Amino acid sequence: MPKAEEPTRRKAPTLYDVARLAGVSHQTVSQVVKSGPNVKPETRRRVEAAVAQLNYTPNMAARTLASAKSHRIGALFFDRYDEVGPTRTMQAAVDHARDAGFVVDIVGFDPRSPTRIDSAVELVLQAGVAGVLVFAPTAEVIDAVRQHDLPVPVVFESIAASTSNEPRMGTRMATEYLADLGHRRFLHVSGPLSWVPAQHRAHQFHDVVAERELVSVAEFEGDWSARSGYESGMRMPLDDGVTAIVVANDQMALGVLKALKQRNIRVPHDISVIGFDDIAEAAFFEPALTTISSDFEGQGRMAMDALLSAIDPLRPREVESSRDPVLIVRESTSAPS
């Protein structure tokens, strides 16, 4: 006797499924579900028909969170866990929330996919969170999350961190240090320029080059990985009097160092190299890497503290800023020979 087939478990319909069926935005569905007044009767009927057809059940936890005493926080984190700085920032934020009596649910997303951002937002709200902290590497992610009618406080880590000194000082400090050593002709390896931190660091480099009347011989856009640093290093024009390379993070600087070694360029005798982040391995590069130590942990605590204060306006802020960046001088930089 053949076995009866087990029924396939269907995923519960979401607000976005209703929106697609009704041909409206998810914000409009949210307004209908919450009995909002600013919806045309015809649109309301279409949404209600889609709700009935899909048997959609609104997320009651998300609707009542404004008054509920939830002790859960949702964190949307882009799926690049190999990035040292952001991971340290997220861990510090989680620790700060735990110290305040909250549990953090971390949901990963692909910053290049609006659909996955939408799914991540829906998933984190289903957990009954009191607020959401978004680690948004690009302006597009910020805009995508803002399109949602979220019923709880939302803080964007990159915006909260922009009040700290790192975006204003880190790469400026690195470039000025090399200029003070006597370097005049530079190469620059940036992070992906769609990312907010990469934009900040590139702007600082350009500002110092203009102010000090230096020369940027060439610029390369990496993706934060050592591989992209290596590929940039192999393409660099090294016969044009270049004596210094400013790299937007230590992982890419590692790749640059390997490429220079393969090209028989001595660091720092021929060219100085400076990184950013002061990752744990930077002191053990060959040569040991001069870099900028940034307060990623402070930025995480500051962003989470802003969210906790938004959740409870009567709660005083505990973290108003992060510490200033620190220049860590090691063996990879010297005055030009």
mmCIF file with all atom_site columns, C-alpha atoms in Angstrom, residues 103-240:
data_model
loop_
_atom_site.group_PDB
_atom_site.id
_atom_site.type_symbol
_atom_site.label_atom_id
_atom_site.label_alt_id
_atom_site.label_comp_id
_atom_site.label_asym_id
_atom_site.label_entity_id
_atom_site.label_seq_id
_atom_site.pdbx_PDB_ins_code
_atom_site.Cartn_x
_atom_site.Cartn_y
_atom_site.Cartn_z
_atom_site.occupancy
_atom_site.B_iso_or_equiv
_atom_site.pdbx_formal_charge
_atom_site.auth_seq_id
_atom_site.auth_comp_id
_atom_site.auth_asym_id
_atom_site.auth_atom_id
_atom_site.pdbx_PDB_model_num
ATOM 1   C CA . VAL A 1 103 ? 18.060 40.356 23.965  1.00 0.00 ? 103 VAL A CA 1
ATOM 2   C CA . VAL A 1 104 ? 19.140 41.088 20.371  1.00 0.00 ? 104 VAL A CA 1
ATOM 3   C CA . ASP A 1 105 ? 17.873 39.082 17.396  1.00 0.00 ? 105 ASP A CA 1
ATOM 4   C CA . ILE A 1 106 ? 20.302 39.460 14.464  1.00 0.00 ? 106 ILE A CA 1
ATOM 5   C CA . VAL A 1 107 ? 18.903 39.031 10.953  1.00 0.00 ? 107 VAL A CA 1
ATOM 6   C CA . GLY A 1 108 ? 21.277 39.061 8.004   1.00 0.00 ? 108 GLY A CA 1
ATOM 7   C CA . PHE A 1 109 ? 20.433 40.537 4.611   1.00 0.00 ? 109 PHE A CA 1
ATOM 8   C CA . ASP A 1 110 ? 22.001 41.136 1.211   1.00 0.00 ? 110 ASP A CA 1
ATOM 9   C CA . PRO A 1 111 ? 22.395 44.931 0.850   1.00 0.00 ? 111 PRO A CA 1
ATOM 10  C CA . ARG A 1 112 ? 22.138 44.562 -2.939  1.00 0.00 ? 112 ARG A CA 1
ATOM 11  C CA . SER A 1 113 ? 18.682 42.927 -2.821  1.00 0.00 ? 113 SER A CA 1
ATOM 12  C CA . PRO A 1 114 ? 15.597 45.045 -1.951  1.00 0.00 ? 114 PRO A CA 1
ATOM 13  C CA . THR A 1 115 ? 13.525 41.861 -1.683  1.00 0.00 ? 115 THR A CA 1
ATOM 14  C CA . ARG A 1 116 ? 15.833 40.401 0.953   1.00 0.00 ? 116 ARG A CA 1
ATOM 15  C CA . ILE A 1 117 ? 15.844 43.681 2.856   1.00 0.00 ? 117 ILE A CA 1
ATOM 16  C CA . ASP A 1 118 ? 12.033 43.568 2.895   1.00 0.00 ? 118 ASP A CA 1
ATOM 17  C CA . SER A 1 119 ? 12.078 39.963 4.110   1.00 0.00 ? 119 SER A CA 1
ATOM 18  C CA . ALA A 1 120 ? 14.593 40.801 6.836   1.00 0.00 ? 120 ALA A CA 1
ATOM 19  C CA . VAL A 1 121 ? 12.428 43.656 8.116   1.00 0.00 ? 121 VAL A CA 1
ATOM 20  C CA . GLU A 1 122 ? 9.337  41.431 8.159   1.00 0.00 ? 122 GLU A CA 1
ATOM 21  C CA . LEU A 1 123 ? 11.213 38.650 9.961   1.00 0.00 ? 123 LEU A CA 1
ATOM 22  C CA . VAL A 1 124 ? 12.657 40.877 12.658  1.00 0.00 ? 124 VAL A CA 1
ATOM 23  C CA . LEU A 1 125 ? 9.256  42.425 13.384  1.00 0.00 ? 125 LEU A CA 1
ATOM 24  C CA . GLN A 1 126 ? 7.685  38.999 13.817  1.00 0.00 ? 126 GLN A CA 1
ATOM 25  C CA . ALA A 1 127 ? 9.970  38.501 16.815  1.00 0.00 ? 127 ALA A CA 1
ATOM 26  C CA . GLY A 1 128 ? 8.042  41.129 18.762  1.00 0.00 ? 128 GLY A CA 1
ATOM 27  C CA . VAL A 1 129 ? 10.923 43.576 19.093  1.00 0.00 ? 129 VAL A CA 1
ATOM 28  C CA . ALA A 1 130 ? 10.826 46.903 20.899  1.00 0.00 ? 130 ALA A CA 1
ATOM 29  C CA . GLY A 1 131 ? 13.152 48.593 18.400  1.00 0.00 ? 131 GLY A CA 1
ATOM 30  C CA . VAL A 1 132 ? 15.392 47.970 15.407  1.00 0.00 ? 132 VAL A CA 1
ATOM 31  C CA . LEU A 1 133 ? 19.078 48.799 14.929  1.00 0.00 ? 133 LEU A CA 1
ATOM 32  C CA . VAL A 1 134 ? 20.080 48.789 11.264  1.00 0.00 ? 134 VAL A CA 1
ATOM 33  C CA . PHE A 1 135 ? 23.663 48.274 10.141  1.00 0.00 ? 135 PHE A CA 1
ATOM 34  C CA . ALA A 1 136 ? 23.256 49.905 6.749   1.00 0.00 ? 136 ALA A CA 1
ATOM 35  C CA . PRO A 1 137 ? 26.412 50.069 4.640   1.00 0.00 ? 137 PRO A CA 1
ATOM 36  C CA . THR A 1 138 ? 24.822 52.049 1.804   1.00 0.00 ? 138 THR A CA 1
ATOM 37  C CA . ALA A 1 139 ? 22.377 54.898 1.362   1.00 0.00 ? 139 ALA A CA 1
ATOM 38  C CA . GLU A 1 140 ? 20.201 52.515 -0.673  1.00 0.00 ? 140 GLU A CA 1
ATOM 39  C CA . VAL A 1 141 ? 19.730 50.246 2.343   1.00 0.00 ? 141 VAL A CA 1
ATOM 40  C CA . ILE A 1 142 ? 18.789 53.221 4.521   1.00 0.00 ? 142 ILE A CA 1
ATOM 41  C CA . ASP A 1 143 ? 16.209 54.345 1.948   1.00 0.00 ? 143 ASP A CA 1
ATOM 42  C CA . ALA A 1 144 ? 14.817 50.802 1.588   1.00 0.00 ? 144 ALA A CA 1
ATOM 43  C CA . VAL A 1 145 ? 14.293 50.395 5.335   1.00 0.00 ? 145 VAL A CA 1
ATOM 44  C CA . ARG A 1 146 ? 12.763 53.864 5.623   1.00 0.00 ? 146 ARG A CA 1
ATOM 45  C CA . GLN A 1 147 ? 10.123 52.842 3.086   1.00 0.00 ? 147 GLN A CA 1
ATOM 46  C CA . HIS A 1 148 ? 8.657  50.489 5.689   1.00 0.00 ? 148 HIS A CA 1
ATOM 47  C CA . ASP A 1 149 ? 5.987  51.676 8.060   1.00 0.00 ? 149 ASP A CA 1
ATOM 48  C CA . LEU A 1 150 ? 7.774  50.362 11.140  1.00 0.00 ? 150 LEU A CA 1
ATOM 49  C CA . PRO A 1 151 ? 5.761  50.554 14.365  1.00 0.00 ? 151 PRO A CA 1
ATOM 50  C CA . VAL A 1 152 ? 8.859  50.696 16.581  1.00 0.00 ? 152 VAL A CA 1
ATOM 51  C CA . PRO A 1 153 ? 11.873 53.044 16.927  1.00 0.00 ? 153 PRO A CA 1
ATOM 52  C CA . VAL A 1 154 ? 14.594 52.568 14.316  1.00 0.00 ? 154 VAL A CA 1
ATOM 53  C CA . VAL A 1 155 ? 18.227 53.735 14.519  1.00 0.00 ? 155 VAL A CA 1
ATOM 54  C CA . PHE A 1 156 ? 20.719 53.494 11.656  1.00 0.00 ? 156 PHE A CA 1
ATOM 55  C CA . GLU A 1 157 ? 24.177 52.695 12.989  1.00 0.00 ? 157 GLU A CA 1
ATOM 56  C CA . SER A 1 158 ? 25.986 54.559 10.201  1.00 0.00 ? 158 SER A CA 1
ATOM 57  C CA . ILE A 1 159 ? 24.004 57.740 10.909  1.00 0.00 ? 159 ILE A CA 1
ATOM 58  C CA . ALA A 1 160 ? 24.479 57.459 14.666  1.00 0.00 ? 160 ALA A CA 1
ATOM 59  C CA . ALA A 1 161 ? 28.214 56.864 14.140  1.00 0.00 ? 161 ALA A CA 1
ATOM 60  C CA . SER A 1 162 ? 28.505 59.936 11.919  1.00 0.00 ? 162 SER A CA 1
ATOM 61  C CA . THR A 1 163 ? 28.313 62.045 15.068  1.00 0.00 ? 163 THR A CA 1
ATOM 62  C CA . SER A 1 164 ? 31.517 60.418 16.279  1.00 0.00 ? 164 SER A CA 1
ATOM 63  C CA . ASN A 1 165 ? 35.016 61.511 15.297  1.00 0.00 ? 165 ASN A CA 1
ATOM 64  C CA . GLU A 1 166 ? 35.964 58.487 13.181  1.00 0.00 ? 166 GLU A CA 1
ATOM 65  C CA . PRO A 1 167 ? 34.220 59.590 9.969   1.00 0.00 ? 167 PRO A CA 1
ATOM 66  C CA . ARG A 1 168 ? 35.743 63.070 10.315  1.00 0.00 ? 168 ARG A CA 1
ATOM 67  C CA . MET A 1 169 ? 39.287 62.226 11.403  1.00 0.00 ? 169 MET A CA 1
ATOM 68  C CA . GLY A 1 170 ? 40.616 58.726 10.725  1.00 0.00 ? 170 GLY A CA 1
ATOM 69  C CA . THR A 1 171 ? 41.880 58.806 7.140   1.00 0.00 ? 171 THR A CA 1
ATOM 70  C CA . ARG A 1 172 ? 42.700 62.496 7.463   1.00 0.00 ? 172 ARG A CA 1
ATOM 71  C CA . MET A 1 173 ? 45.050 61.586 10.311  1.00 0.00 ? 173 MET A CA 1
ATOM 72  C CA . ALA A 1 174 ? 46.680 58.832 8.241   1.00 0.00 ? 174 ALA A CA 1
ATOM 73  C CA . THR A 1 175 ? 47.238 61.032 5.189   1.00 0.00 ? 175 THR A CA 1
ATOM 74  C CA . GLU A 1 176 ? 48.516 63.999 7.210   1.00 0.00 ? 176 GLU A CA 1
ATOM 75  C CA . TYR A 1 177 ? 50.971 61.714 9.008   1.00 0.00 ? 177 TYR A CA 1
ATOM 76  C CA . LEU A 1 178 ? 52.488 60.601 5.700   1.00 0.00 ? 178 LEU A CA 1
ATOM 77  C CA . ALA A 1 179 ? 52.576 64.187 4.428   1.00 0.00 ? 179 ALA A CA 1
ATOM 78  C CA . ASP A 1 180 ? 54.375 65.267 7.606   1.00 0.00 ? 180 ASP A CA 1
ATOM 79  C CA . LEU A 1 181 ? 56.988 62.569 6.910   1.00 0.00 ? 181 LEU A CA 1
ATOM 80  C CA . GLY A 1 182 ? 57.646 64.264 3.575   1.00 0.00 ? 182 GLY A CA 1
ATOM 81  C CA . HIS A 1 183 ? 55.586 62.190 1.137   1.00 0.00 ? 183 HIS A CA 1
ATOM 82  C CA . ARG A 1 184 ? 54.075 64.123 -1.767  1.00 0.00 ? 184 ARG A CA 1
ATOM 83  C CA . ARG A 1 185 ? 52.932 61.581 -4.375  1.00 0.00 ? 185 ARG A CA 1
ATOM 84  C CA . PHE A 1 186 ? 50.258 59.122 -3.263  1.00 0.00 ? 186 PHE A CA 1
ATOM 85  C CA . LEU A 1 187 ? 48.189 56.161 -4.323  1.00 0.00 ? 187 LEU A CA 1
ATOM 86  C CA . HIS A 1 188 ? 44.849 55.437 -2.684  1.00 0.00 ? 188 HIS A CA 1
ATOM 87  C CA . VAL A 1 189 ? 42.888 52.182 -2.314  1.00 0.00 ? 189 VAL A CA 1
ATOM 88  C CA . SER A 1 190 ? 39.312 52.894 -1.224  1.00 0.00 ? 190 SER A CA 1
ATOM 89  C CA . GLY A 1 191 ? 36.567 50.589 -0.066  1.00 0.00 ? 191 GLY A CA 1
ATOM 90  C CA . PRO A 1 192 ? 33.480 50.112 -2.262  1.00 0.00 ? 192 PRO A CA 1
ATOM 91  C CA . LEU A 1 193 ? 32.338 53.668 -2.878  1.00 0.00 ? 193 LEU A CA 1
ATOM 92  C CA . SER A 1 194 ? 28.659 52.761 -2.518  1.00 0.00 ? 194 SER A CA 1
ATOM 93  C CA . TRP A 1 195 ? 29.411 52.218 1.185   1.00 0.00 ? 195 TRP A CA 1
ATOM 94  C CA . VAL A 1 196 ? 29.073 55.163 3.543   1.00 0.00 ? 196 VAL A CA 1
ATOM 95  C CA . PRO A 1 197 ? 32.350 54.493 5.484   1.00 0.00 ? 197 PRO A CA 1
ATOM 96  C CA . ALA A 1 198 ? 34.299 54.206 2.218   1.00 0.00 ? 198 ALA A CA 1
ATOM 97  C CA . GLN A 1 199 ? 32.879 57.526 1.068   1.00 0.00 ? 199 GLN A CA 1
ATOM 98  C CA . HIS A 1 200 ? 33.894 59.214 4.341   1.00 0.00 ? 200 HIS A CA 1
ATOM 99  C CA . ARG A 1 201 ? 37.455 57.901 4.132   1.00 0.00 ? 201 ARG A CA 1
ATOM 100 C CA . ALA A 1 202 ? 37.877 58.778 0.451   1.00 0.00 ? 202 ALA A CA 1
ATOM 101 C CA . HIS A 1 203 ? 36.650 62.326 1.077   1.00 0.00 ? 203 HIS A CA 1
ATOM 102 C CA . GLN A 1 204 ? 39.155 62.778 3.888   1.00 0.00 ? 204 GLN A CA 1
ATOM 103 C CA . PHE A 1 205 ? 42.008 61.583 1.682   1.00 0.00 ? 205 PHE A CA 1
ATOM 104 C CA . HIS A 1 206 ? 41.023 63.987 -1.085  1.00 0.00 ? 206 HIS A CA 1
ATOM 105 C CA . ASP A 1 207 ? 40.631 66.870 1.367   1.00 0.00 ? 207 ASP A CA 1
ATOM 106 C CA . VAL A 1 208 ? 44.180 66.459 2.701   1.00 0.00 ? 208 VAL A CA 1
ATOM 107 C CA . VAL A 1 209 ? 45.611 66.063 -0.816  1.00 0.00 ? 209 VAL A CA 1
ATOM 108 C CA . ALA A 1 210 ? 43.982 69.357 -1.803  1.00 0.00 ? 210 ALA A CA 1
ATOM 109 C CA . GLU A 1 211 ? 44.900 71.222 1.392   1.00 0.00 ? 211 GLU A CA 1
ATOM 110 C CA . ARG A 1 212 ? 48.541 70.109 1.386   1.00 0.00 ? 212 ARG A CA 1
ATOM 111 C CA . GLU A 1 213 ? 48.910 70.422 -2.411  1.00 0.00 ? 213 GLU A CA 1
ATOM 112 C CA . LEU A 1 214 ? 49.841 66.764 -2.690  1.00 0.00 ? 214 LEU A CA 1
ATOM 113 C CA . VAL A 1 215 ? 49.429 64.563 -5.769  1.00 0.00 ? 215 VAL A CA 1
ATOM 114 C CA . SER A 1 216 ? 47.095 61.568 -6.015  1.00 0.00 ? 216 SER A CA 1
ATOM 115 C CA . VAL A 1 217 ? 48.708 59.625 -8.868  1.00 0.00 ? 217 VAL A CA 1
ATOM 116 C CA . ALA A 1 218 ? 46.011 56.917 -9.066  1.00 0.00 ? 218 ALA A CA 1
ATOM 117 C CA . GLU A 1 219 ? 43.087 55.548 -7.086  1.00 0.00 ? 219 GLU A CA 1
ATOM 118 C CA . PHE A 1 220 ? 41.683 52.026 -6.900  1.00 0.00 ? 220 PHE A CA 1
ATOM 119 C CA . GLU A 1 221 ? 38.320 50.851 -5.575  1.00 0.00 ? 221 GLU A CA 1
ATOM 120 C CA . GLY A 1 222 ? 38.431 47.643 -3.560  1.00 0.00 ? 222 GLY A CA 1
ATOM 121 C CA . ASP A 1 223 ? 35.760 45.635 -1.758  1.00 0.00 ? 223 ASP A CA 1
ATOM 122 C CA . TRP A 1 224 ? 37.421 45.532 1.698   1.00 0.00 ? 224 TRP A CA 1
ATOM 123 C CA . SER A 1 225 ? 39.002 42.114 1.004   1.00 0.00 ? 225 SER A CA 1
ATOM 124 C CA . ALA A 1 226 ? 42.707 41.262 0.939   1.00 0.00 ? 226 ALA A CA 1
ATOM 125 C CA . ARG A 1 227 ? 42.200 39.906 -2.579  1.00 0.00 ? 227 ARG A CA 1
ATOM 126 C CA . SER A 1 228 ? 40.995 43.273 -3.873  1.00 0.00 ? 228 SER A CA 1
ATOM 127 C CA . GLY A 1 229 ? 43.978 44.954 -2.215  1.00 0.00 ? 229 GLY A CA 1
ATOM 128 C CA . TYR A 1 230 ? 46.308 42.472 -3.889  1.00 0.00 ? 230 TYR A CA 1
ATOM 129 C CA . GLU A 1 231 ? 44.715 43.016 -7.296  1.00 0.00 ? 231 GLU A CA 1
ATOM 130 C CA . SER A 1 232 ? 44.985 46.790 -6.853  1.00 0.00 ? 232 SER A CA 1
ATOM 131 C CA . GLY A 1 233 ? 48.621 46.445 -5.807  1.00 0.00 ? 233 GLY A CA 1
ATOM 132 C CA . MET A 1 234 ? 49.458 44.457 -8.913  1.00 0.00 ? 234 MET A CA 1
ATOM 133 C CA . ARG A 1 235 ? 47.981 47.196 -11.141 1.00 0.00 ? 235 ARG A CA 1
ATOM 134 C CA . MET A 1 236 ? 49.524 50.206 -9.422  1.00 0.00 ? 236 MET A CA 1
ATOM 135 C CA . PRO A 1 237 ? 51.787 52.502 -11.472 1.00 0.00 ? 237 PRO A CA 1
ATOM 136 C CA . LEU A 1 238 ? 54.948 52.440 -9.378  1.00 0.00 ? 238 LEU A CA 1
ATOM 137 C CA . ASP A 1 239 ? 57.292 54.255 -11.769 1.00 0.00 ? 239 ASP A CA 1
ATOM 138 C CA . ASP A 1 240 ? 55.773 57.698 -11.331 1.00 0.00 ? 240 ASP A CA 1
#
